Structure formats: C-alpha cells, structure tokens
PDB file of C-alpha atoms in Angstrom:
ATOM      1  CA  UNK L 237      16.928   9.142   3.656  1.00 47.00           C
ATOM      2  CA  UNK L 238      17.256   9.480  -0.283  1.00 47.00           C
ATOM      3  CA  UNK L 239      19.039   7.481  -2.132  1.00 49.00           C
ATOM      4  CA  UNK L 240      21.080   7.742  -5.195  1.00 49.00           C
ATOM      5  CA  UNK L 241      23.375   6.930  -8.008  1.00 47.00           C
ATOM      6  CA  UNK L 242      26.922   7.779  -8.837  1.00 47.00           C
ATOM      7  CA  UNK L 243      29.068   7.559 -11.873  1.00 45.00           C
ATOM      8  CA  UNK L 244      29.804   4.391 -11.039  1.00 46.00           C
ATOM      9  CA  UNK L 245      26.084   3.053 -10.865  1.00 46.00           C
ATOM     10  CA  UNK L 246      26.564   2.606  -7.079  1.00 48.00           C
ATOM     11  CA  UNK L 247      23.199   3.277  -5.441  1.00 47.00           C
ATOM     12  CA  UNK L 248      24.432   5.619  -2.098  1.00 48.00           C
ATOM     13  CA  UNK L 249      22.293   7.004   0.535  1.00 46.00           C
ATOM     14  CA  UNK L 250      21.840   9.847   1.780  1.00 48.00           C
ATOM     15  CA  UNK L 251      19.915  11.563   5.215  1.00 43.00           C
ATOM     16  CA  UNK L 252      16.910  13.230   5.197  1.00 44.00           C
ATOM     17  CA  UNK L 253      17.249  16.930   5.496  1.00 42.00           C
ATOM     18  CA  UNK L 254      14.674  16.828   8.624  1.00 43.00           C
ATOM     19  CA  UNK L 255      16.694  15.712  11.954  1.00 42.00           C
ATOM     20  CA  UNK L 256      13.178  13.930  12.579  1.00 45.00           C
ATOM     21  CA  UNK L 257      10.813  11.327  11.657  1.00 45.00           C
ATOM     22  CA  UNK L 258       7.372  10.188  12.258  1.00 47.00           C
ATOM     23  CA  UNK L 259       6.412   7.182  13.665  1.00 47.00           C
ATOM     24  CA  UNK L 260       3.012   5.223  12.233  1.00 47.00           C
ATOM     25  CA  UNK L 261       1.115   7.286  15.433  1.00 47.00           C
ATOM     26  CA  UNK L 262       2.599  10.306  14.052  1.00 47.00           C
ATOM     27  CA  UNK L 263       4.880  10.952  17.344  1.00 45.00           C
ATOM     28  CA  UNK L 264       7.843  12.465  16.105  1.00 46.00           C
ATOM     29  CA  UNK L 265      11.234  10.183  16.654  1.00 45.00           C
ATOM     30  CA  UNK L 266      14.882  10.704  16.346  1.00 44.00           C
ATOM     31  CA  UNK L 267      16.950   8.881  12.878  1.00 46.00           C
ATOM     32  CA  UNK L 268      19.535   7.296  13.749  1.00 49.00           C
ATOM     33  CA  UNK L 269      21.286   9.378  11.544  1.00 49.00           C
ATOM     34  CA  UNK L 270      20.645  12.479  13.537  1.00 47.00           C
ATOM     35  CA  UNK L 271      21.862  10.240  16.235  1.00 50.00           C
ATOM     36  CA  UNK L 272      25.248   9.613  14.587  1.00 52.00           C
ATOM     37  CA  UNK L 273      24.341   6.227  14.357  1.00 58.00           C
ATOM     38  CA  UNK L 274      24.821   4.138  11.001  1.00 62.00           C
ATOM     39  CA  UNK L 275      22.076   1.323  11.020  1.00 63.00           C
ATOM     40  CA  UNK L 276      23.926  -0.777   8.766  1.00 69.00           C
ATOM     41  CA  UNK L 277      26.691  -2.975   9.948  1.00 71.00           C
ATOM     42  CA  UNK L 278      30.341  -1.837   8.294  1.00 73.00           C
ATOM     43  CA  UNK L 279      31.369  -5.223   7.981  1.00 74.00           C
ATOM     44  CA  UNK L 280      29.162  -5.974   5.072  1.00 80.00           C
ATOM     45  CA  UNK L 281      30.096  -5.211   1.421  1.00 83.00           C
ATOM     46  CA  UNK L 282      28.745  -2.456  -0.163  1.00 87.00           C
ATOM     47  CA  UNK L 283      26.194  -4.577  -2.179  1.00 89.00           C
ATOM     48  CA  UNK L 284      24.827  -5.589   0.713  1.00 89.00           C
ATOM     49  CA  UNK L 285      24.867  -2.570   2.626  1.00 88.00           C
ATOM     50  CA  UNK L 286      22.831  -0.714  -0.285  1.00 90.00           C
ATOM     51  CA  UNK L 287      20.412  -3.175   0.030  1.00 92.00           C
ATOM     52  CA  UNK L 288      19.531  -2.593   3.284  1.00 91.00           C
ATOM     53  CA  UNK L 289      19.339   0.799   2.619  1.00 91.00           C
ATOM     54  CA  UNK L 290      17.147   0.091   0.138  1.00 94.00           C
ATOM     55  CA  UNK L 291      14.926  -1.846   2.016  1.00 93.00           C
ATOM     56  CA  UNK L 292      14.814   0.700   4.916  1.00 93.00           C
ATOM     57  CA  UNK L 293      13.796   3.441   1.870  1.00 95.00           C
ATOM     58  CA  UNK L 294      10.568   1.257   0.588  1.00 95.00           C
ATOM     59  CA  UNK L 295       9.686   0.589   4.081  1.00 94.00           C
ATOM     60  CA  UNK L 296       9.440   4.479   4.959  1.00 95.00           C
ATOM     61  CA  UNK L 297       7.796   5.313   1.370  1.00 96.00           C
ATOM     62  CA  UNK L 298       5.032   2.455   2.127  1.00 94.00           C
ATOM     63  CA  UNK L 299       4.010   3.510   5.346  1.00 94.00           C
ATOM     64  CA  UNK L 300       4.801   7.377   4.720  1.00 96.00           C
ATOM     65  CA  UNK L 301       2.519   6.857   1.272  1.00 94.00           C
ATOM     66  CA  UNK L 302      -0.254   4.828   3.525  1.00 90.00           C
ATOM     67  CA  UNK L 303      -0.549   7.782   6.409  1.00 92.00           C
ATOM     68  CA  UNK L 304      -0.655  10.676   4.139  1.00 94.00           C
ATOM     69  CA  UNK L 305      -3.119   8.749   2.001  1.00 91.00           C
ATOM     70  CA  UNK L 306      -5.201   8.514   4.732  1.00 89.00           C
ATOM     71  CA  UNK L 307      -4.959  11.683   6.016  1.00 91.00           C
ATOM     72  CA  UNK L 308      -5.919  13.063   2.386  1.00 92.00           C
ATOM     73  CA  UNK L 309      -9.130  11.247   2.048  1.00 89.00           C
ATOM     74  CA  UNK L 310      -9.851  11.715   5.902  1.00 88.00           C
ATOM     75  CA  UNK L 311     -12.356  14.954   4.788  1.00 89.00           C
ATOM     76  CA  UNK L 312     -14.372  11.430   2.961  1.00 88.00           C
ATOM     77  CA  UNK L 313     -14.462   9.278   5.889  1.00 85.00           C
ATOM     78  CA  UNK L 314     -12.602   6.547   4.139  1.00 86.00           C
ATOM     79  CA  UNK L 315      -9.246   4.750   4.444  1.00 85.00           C
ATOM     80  CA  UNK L 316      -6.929   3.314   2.087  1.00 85.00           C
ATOM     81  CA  UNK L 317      -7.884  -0.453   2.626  1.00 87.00           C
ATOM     82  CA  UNK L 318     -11.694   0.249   1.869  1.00 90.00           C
ATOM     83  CA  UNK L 319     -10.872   2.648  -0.787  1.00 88.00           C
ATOM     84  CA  UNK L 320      -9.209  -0.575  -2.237  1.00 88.00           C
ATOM     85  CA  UNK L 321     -11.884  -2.936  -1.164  1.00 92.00           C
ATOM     86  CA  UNK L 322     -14.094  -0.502  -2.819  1.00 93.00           C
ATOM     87  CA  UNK L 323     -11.906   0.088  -6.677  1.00 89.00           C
ATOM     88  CA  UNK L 324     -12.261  -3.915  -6.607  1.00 91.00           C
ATOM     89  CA  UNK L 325     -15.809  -4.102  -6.591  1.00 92.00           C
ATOM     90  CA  UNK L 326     -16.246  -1.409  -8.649  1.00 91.00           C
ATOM     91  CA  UNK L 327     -14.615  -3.886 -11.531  1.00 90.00           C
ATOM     92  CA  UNK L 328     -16.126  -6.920  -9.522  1.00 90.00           C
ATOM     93  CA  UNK L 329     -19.380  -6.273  -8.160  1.00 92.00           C
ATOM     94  CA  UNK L 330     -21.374  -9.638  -6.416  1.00 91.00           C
ATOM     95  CA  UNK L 331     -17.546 -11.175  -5.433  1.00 91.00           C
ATOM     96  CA  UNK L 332     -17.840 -14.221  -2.519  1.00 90.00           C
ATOM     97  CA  UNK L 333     -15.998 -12.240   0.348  1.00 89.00           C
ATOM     98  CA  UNK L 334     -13.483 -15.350   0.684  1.00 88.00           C
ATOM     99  CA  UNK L 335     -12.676 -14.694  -3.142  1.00 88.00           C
ATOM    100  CA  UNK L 336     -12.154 -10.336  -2.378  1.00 90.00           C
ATOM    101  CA  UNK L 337      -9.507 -11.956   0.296  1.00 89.00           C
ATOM    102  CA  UNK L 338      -7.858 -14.067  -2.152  1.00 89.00           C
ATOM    103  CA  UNK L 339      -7.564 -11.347  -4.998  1.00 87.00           C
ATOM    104  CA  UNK L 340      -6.632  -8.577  -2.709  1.00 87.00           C
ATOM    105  CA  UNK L 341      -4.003 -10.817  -0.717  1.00 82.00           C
ATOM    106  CA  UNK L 342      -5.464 -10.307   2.650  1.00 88.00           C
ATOM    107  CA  UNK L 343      -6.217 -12.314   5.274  1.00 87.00           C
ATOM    108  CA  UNK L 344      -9.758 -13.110   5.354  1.00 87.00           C
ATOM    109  CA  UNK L 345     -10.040 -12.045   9.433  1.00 90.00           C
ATOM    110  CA  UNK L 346      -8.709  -8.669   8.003  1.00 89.00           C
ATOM    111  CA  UNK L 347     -10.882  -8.375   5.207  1.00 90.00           C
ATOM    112  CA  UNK L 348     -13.720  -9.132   7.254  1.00 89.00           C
ATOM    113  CA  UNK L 349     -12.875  -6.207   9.379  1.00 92.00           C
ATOM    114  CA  UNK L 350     -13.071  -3.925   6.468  1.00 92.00           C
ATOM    115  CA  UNK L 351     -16.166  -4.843   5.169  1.00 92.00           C
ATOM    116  CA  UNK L 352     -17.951  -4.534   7.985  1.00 93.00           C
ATOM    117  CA  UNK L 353     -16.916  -1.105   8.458  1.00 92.00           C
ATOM    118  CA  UNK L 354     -17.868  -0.659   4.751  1.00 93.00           C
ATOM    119  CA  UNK L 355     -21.044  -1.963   5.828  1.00 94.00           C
ATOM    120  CA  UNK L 356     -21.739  -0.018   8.912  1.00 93.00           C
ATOM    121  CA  UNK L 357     -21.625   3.286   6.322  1.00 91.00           C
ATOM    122  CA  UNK L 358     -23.680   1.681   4.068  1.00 92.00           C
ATOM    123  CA  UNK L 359     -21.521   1.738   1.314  1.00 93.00           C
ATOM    124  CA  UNK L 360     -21.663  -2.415   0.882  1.00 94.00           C
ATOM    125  CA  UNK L 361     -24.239  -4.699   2.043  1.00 94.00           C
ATOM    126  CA  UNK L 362     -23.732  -8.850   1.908  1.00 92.00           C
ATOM    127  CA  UNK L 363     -26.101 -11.344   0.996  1.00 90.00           C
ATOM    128  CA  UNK L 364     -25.978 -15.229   0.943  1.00 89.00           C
ATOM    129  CA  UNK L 365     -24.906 -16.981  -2.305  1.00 85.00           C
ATOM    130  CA  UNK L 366     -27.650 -18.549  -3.660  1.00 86.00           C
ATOM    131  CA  UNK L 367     -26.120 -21.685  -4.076  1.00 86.00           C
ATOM    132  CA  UNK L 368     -24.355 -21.826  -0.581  1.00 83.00           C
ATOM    133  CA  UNK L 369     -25.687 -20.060   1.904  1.00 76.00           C
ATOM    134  CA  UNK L 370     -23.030 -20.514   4.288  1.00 81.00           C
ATOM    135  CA  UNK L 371     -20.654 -17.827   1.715  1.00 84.00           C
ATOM    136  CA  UNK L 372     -21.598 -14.056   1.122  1.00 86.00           C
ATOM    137  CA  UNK L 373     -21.590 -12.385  -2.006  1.00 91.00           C
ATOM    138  CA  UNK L 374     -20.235  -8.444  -0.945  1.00 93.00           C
ATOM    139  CA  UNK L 375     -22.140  -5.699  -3.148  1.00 95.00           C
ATOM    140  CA  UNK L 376     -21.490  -2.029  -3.752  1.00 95.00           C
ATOM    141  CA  UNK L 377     -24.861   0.045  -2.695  1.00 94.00           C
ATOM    142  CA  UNK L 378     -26.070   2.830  -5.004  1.00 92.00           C
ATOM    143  CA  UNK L 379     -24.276   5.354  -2.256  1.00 92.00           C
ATOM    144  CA  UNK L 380     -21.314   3.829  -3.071  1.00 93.00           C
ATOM    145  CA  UNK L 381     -21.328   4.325  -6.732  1.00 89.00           C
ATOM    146  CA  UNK L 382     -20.851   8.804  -5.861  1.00 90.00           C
ATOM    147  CA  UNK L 383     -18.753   8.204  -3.451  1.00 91.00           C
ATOM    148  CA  UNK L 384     -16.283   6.183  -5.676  1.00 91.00           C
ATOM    149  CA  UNK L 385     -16.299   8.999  -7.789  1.00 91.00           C
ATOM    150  CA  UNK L 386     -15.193  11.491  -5.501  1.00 91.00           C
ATOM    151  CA  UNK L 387     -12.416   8.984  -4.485  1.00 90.00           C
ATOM    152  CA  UNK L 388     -11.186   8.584  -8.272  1.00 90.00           C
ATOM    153  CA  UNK L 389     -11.292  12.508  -8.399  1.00 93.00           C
ATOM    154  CA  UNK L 390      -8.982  12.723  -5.056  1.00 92.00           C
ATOM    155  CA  UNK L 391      -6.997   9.767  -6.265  1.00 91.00           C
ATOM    156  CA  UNK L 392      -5.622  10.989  -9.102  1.00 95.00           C
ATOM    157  CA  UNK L 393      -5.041  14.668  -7.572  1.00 96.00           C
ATOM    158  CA  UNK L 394      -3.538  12.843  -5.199  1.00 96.00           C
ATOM    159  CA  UNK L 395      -0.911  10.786  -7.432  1.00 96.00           C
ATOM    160  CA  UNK L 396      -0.316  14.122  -8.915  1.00 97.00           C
ATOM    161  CA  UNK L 397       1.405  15.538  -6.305  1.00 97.00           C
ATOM    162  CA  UNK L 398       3.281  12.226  -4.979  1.00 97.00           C
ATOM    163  CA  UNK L 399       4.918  11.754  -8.709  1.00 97.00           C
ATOM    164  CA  UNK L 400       5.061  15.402  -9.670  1.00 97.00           C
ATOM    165  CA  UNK L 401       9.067  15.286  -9.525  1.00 96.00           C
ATOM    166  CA  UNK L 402       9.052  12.099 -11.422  1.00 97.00           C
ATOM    167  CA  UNK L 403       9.017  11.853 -15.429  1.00 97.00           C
ATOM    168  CA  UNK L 404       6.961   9.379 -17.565  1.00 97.00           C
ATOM    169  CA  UNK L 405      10.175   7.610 -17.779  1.00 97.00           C
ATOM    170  CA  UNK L 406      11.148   7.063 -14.155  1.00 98.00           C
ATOM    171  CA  UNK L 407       7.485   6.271 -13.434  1.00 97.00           C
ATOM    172  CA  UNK L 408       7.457   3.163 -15.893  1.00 97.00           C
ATOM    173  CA  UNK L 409      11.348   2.293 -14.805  1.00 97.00           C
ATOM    174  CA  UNK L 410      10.148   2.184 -11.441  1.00 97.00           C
ATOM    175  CA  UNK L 411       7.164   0.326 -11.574  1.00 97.00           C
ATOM    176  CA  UNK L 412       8.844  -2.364 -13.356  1.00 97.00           C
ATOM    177  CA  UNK L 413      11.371  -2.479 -10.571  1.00 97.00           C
ATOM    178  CA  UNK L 414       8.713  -2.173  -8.348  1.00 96.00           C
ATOM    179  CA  UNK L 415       6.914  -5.489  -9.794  1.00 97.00           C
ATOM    180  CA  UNK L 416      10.055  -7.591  -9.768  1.00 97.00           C
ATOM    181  CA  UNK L 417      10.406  -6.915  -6.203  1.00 96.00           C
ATOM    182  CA  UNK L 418       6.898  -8.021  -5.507  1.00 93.00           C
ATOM    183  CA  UNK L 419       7.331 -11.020  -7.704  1.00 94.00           C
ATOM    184  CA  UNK L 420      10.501 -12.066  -5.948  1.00 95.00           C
ATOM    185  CA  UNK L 421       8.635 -10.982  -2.858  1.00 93.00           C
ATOM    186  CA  UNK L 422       6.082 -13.393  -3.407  1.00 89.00           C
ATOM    187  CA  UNK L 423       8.693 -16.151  -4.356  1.00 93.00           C
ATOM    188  CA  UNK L 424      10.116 -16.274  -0.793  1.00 94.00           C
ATOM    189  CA  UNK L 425       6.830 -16.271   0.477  1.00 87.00           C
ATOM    190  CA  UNK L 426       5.850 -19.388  -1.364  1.00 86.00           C
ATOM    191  CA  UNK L 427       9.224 -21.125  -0.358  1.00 88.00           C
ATOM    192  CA  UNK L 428       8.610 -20.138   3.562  1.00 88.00           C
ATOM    193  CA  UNK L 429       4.928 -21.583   3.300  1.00 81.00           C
ATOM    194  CA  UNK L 430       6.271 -24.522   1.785  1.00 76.00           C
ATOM    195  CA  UNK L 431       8.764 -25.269   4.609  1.00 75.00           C
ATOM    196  CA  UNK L 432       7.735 -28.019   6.659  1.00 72.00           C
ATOM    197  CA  UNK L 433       6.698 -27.508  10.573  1.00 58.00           C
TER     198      UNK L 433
END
C-alpha cells in the first residue's frame, strides 16, 4: 500500500502493485486488498480513515525495513538489535547493562538476551562495576572494533538504496514527522503507565 497526496492535501492510499505480502516468517499472505476487502471501517470520516491507513503503512515499513535489514547483514552474522547494541557502545564504551536498557528503550530481559549473544561471538565481554559488584559494565572487545566497521560500510550502502527515491528534502520533512510521532508516541505511553491498576 502507498500512500499519497492530492490537490486537496488529502493523504489517499493506494494498493501495492504485488497481489501478495510477506509475513514476519517470510510466508507469503494474501492483502486484503487483493481480497476485495477494505480494512478500514466506511463509517469513519476520512480523517480518520487516513489515519489508519497511515498507521497500517509505518507498521509494514518497520517490520519490512527490520527483515531486509537483517537479511542484508546476514553474510556478517549480525542482526539489527546487536548492530544497535553495538553503534551505542561504540559512542559509550564501559555502560552498566541496566543503563544500555534505559538509553536504548528496551526491556532489560531483552537486552540481556542480546548481549549474551554478543557475548557468545566475542564481540562484548561484561565485567563487575567496581563499585557494585552486583551491576555489569558491557565492553566492546578489540574484534568488535573491525567488525563495526564493516557494519558502518554496509550501513550506509544500505540506506543508500532504501532512500534512493527520496530527496534531501523529503528525507529531513520526514524525519521530523517521523520524531513527532515518536514524541507523541511516547506521550501516550507515559499517560498509560501512569494509569492506576
């Protein structure tokens, strides 16, 4: 589905060319589109309506953006999560591991998950803090340091390709959309974790 923008400034939507899409395990399912099927209720107004279409469109970029991320830095045995666990402590070496879970807005049981993947391959080890040894400091090994390299290298070949069709302009427009979202994102988060019960 692509959306876009009339005369009018209406945001539309439109179907995908393929009759298909992929699930996150990559099995192929029918649109509901293809289907004849119009996921968004007809009752609503048209505001409304576009921003569920919307919403459906950031959904598919995020997790069509996360697979084929993955699947381009598959040849270095790395995914996007420690690739990002990884950028961080290339600006942050020595963090607390609570702390990396706190910056990178991940559950700590998650986190912990990641690093000890990162571990496994060598490309972190932990050690006590040496004023509490119940916390670990996370550190990049020397290992580490090449393959971050290569990643930087991929990354930006990568982000070449995904924004090719895109001009400086769009690019900045849509990051600053893309920020406001979070930020309101974040808003409703805060008001749901502040609900009692």
């Amino acid at each position: 589905m692509a959306v876009s923008r009339s005369k009018a400034g209406k945001v539309t939507a439109q179907a995908s060319a393929s009759p298909t899409a992929r699930s996150d395990n990559g099995s192929q399912t029918r649109t509901g589109k293809t289907l004849g099927i119009d996921p968004v209720p007809p009752e609503l107004d048209e505001v409304a309506r576009d921003a569920i279409r919307l919403s459906f469109l950031m959904h598919d970029v995020s997790r069509m953006r996360r697979n084929t991320y993955d699947q381009f830095m598959k040849p270095l045995g790395i995914t996007r999560a420690q690739w990002w666990v990884l950028a961080h402590l290339s600006r942050h070496d020595g963090m607390m591991q609570t702390q990396l879970a706190d910056v990178l807005e991940v559950g700590k049981a998650s986190l912990g998950v990641v690093v000890e993947g990162l571990e496994s391959n060598g490309w972190i080890s932990r050690r006590p803090d040496p004023t509490d040894k119940r916390a670990k400091r996370v550190y990049l090994t020397k290992p580490a340091q090449g393959l971050i390299k290569r990643m930087t290298v991929l990354e930006v070949e990568f982000n070449d390709r995904v924004f090719a069709n895109l001009p400086l302009d769009e690019r900045a427009a849509l990051f600053s959309s893309l920020t406001k979202v979070k930020q309101s994102l974040g808003r409703v988060a805060g008001s749901l974790n502040n609900q009692p019960g």
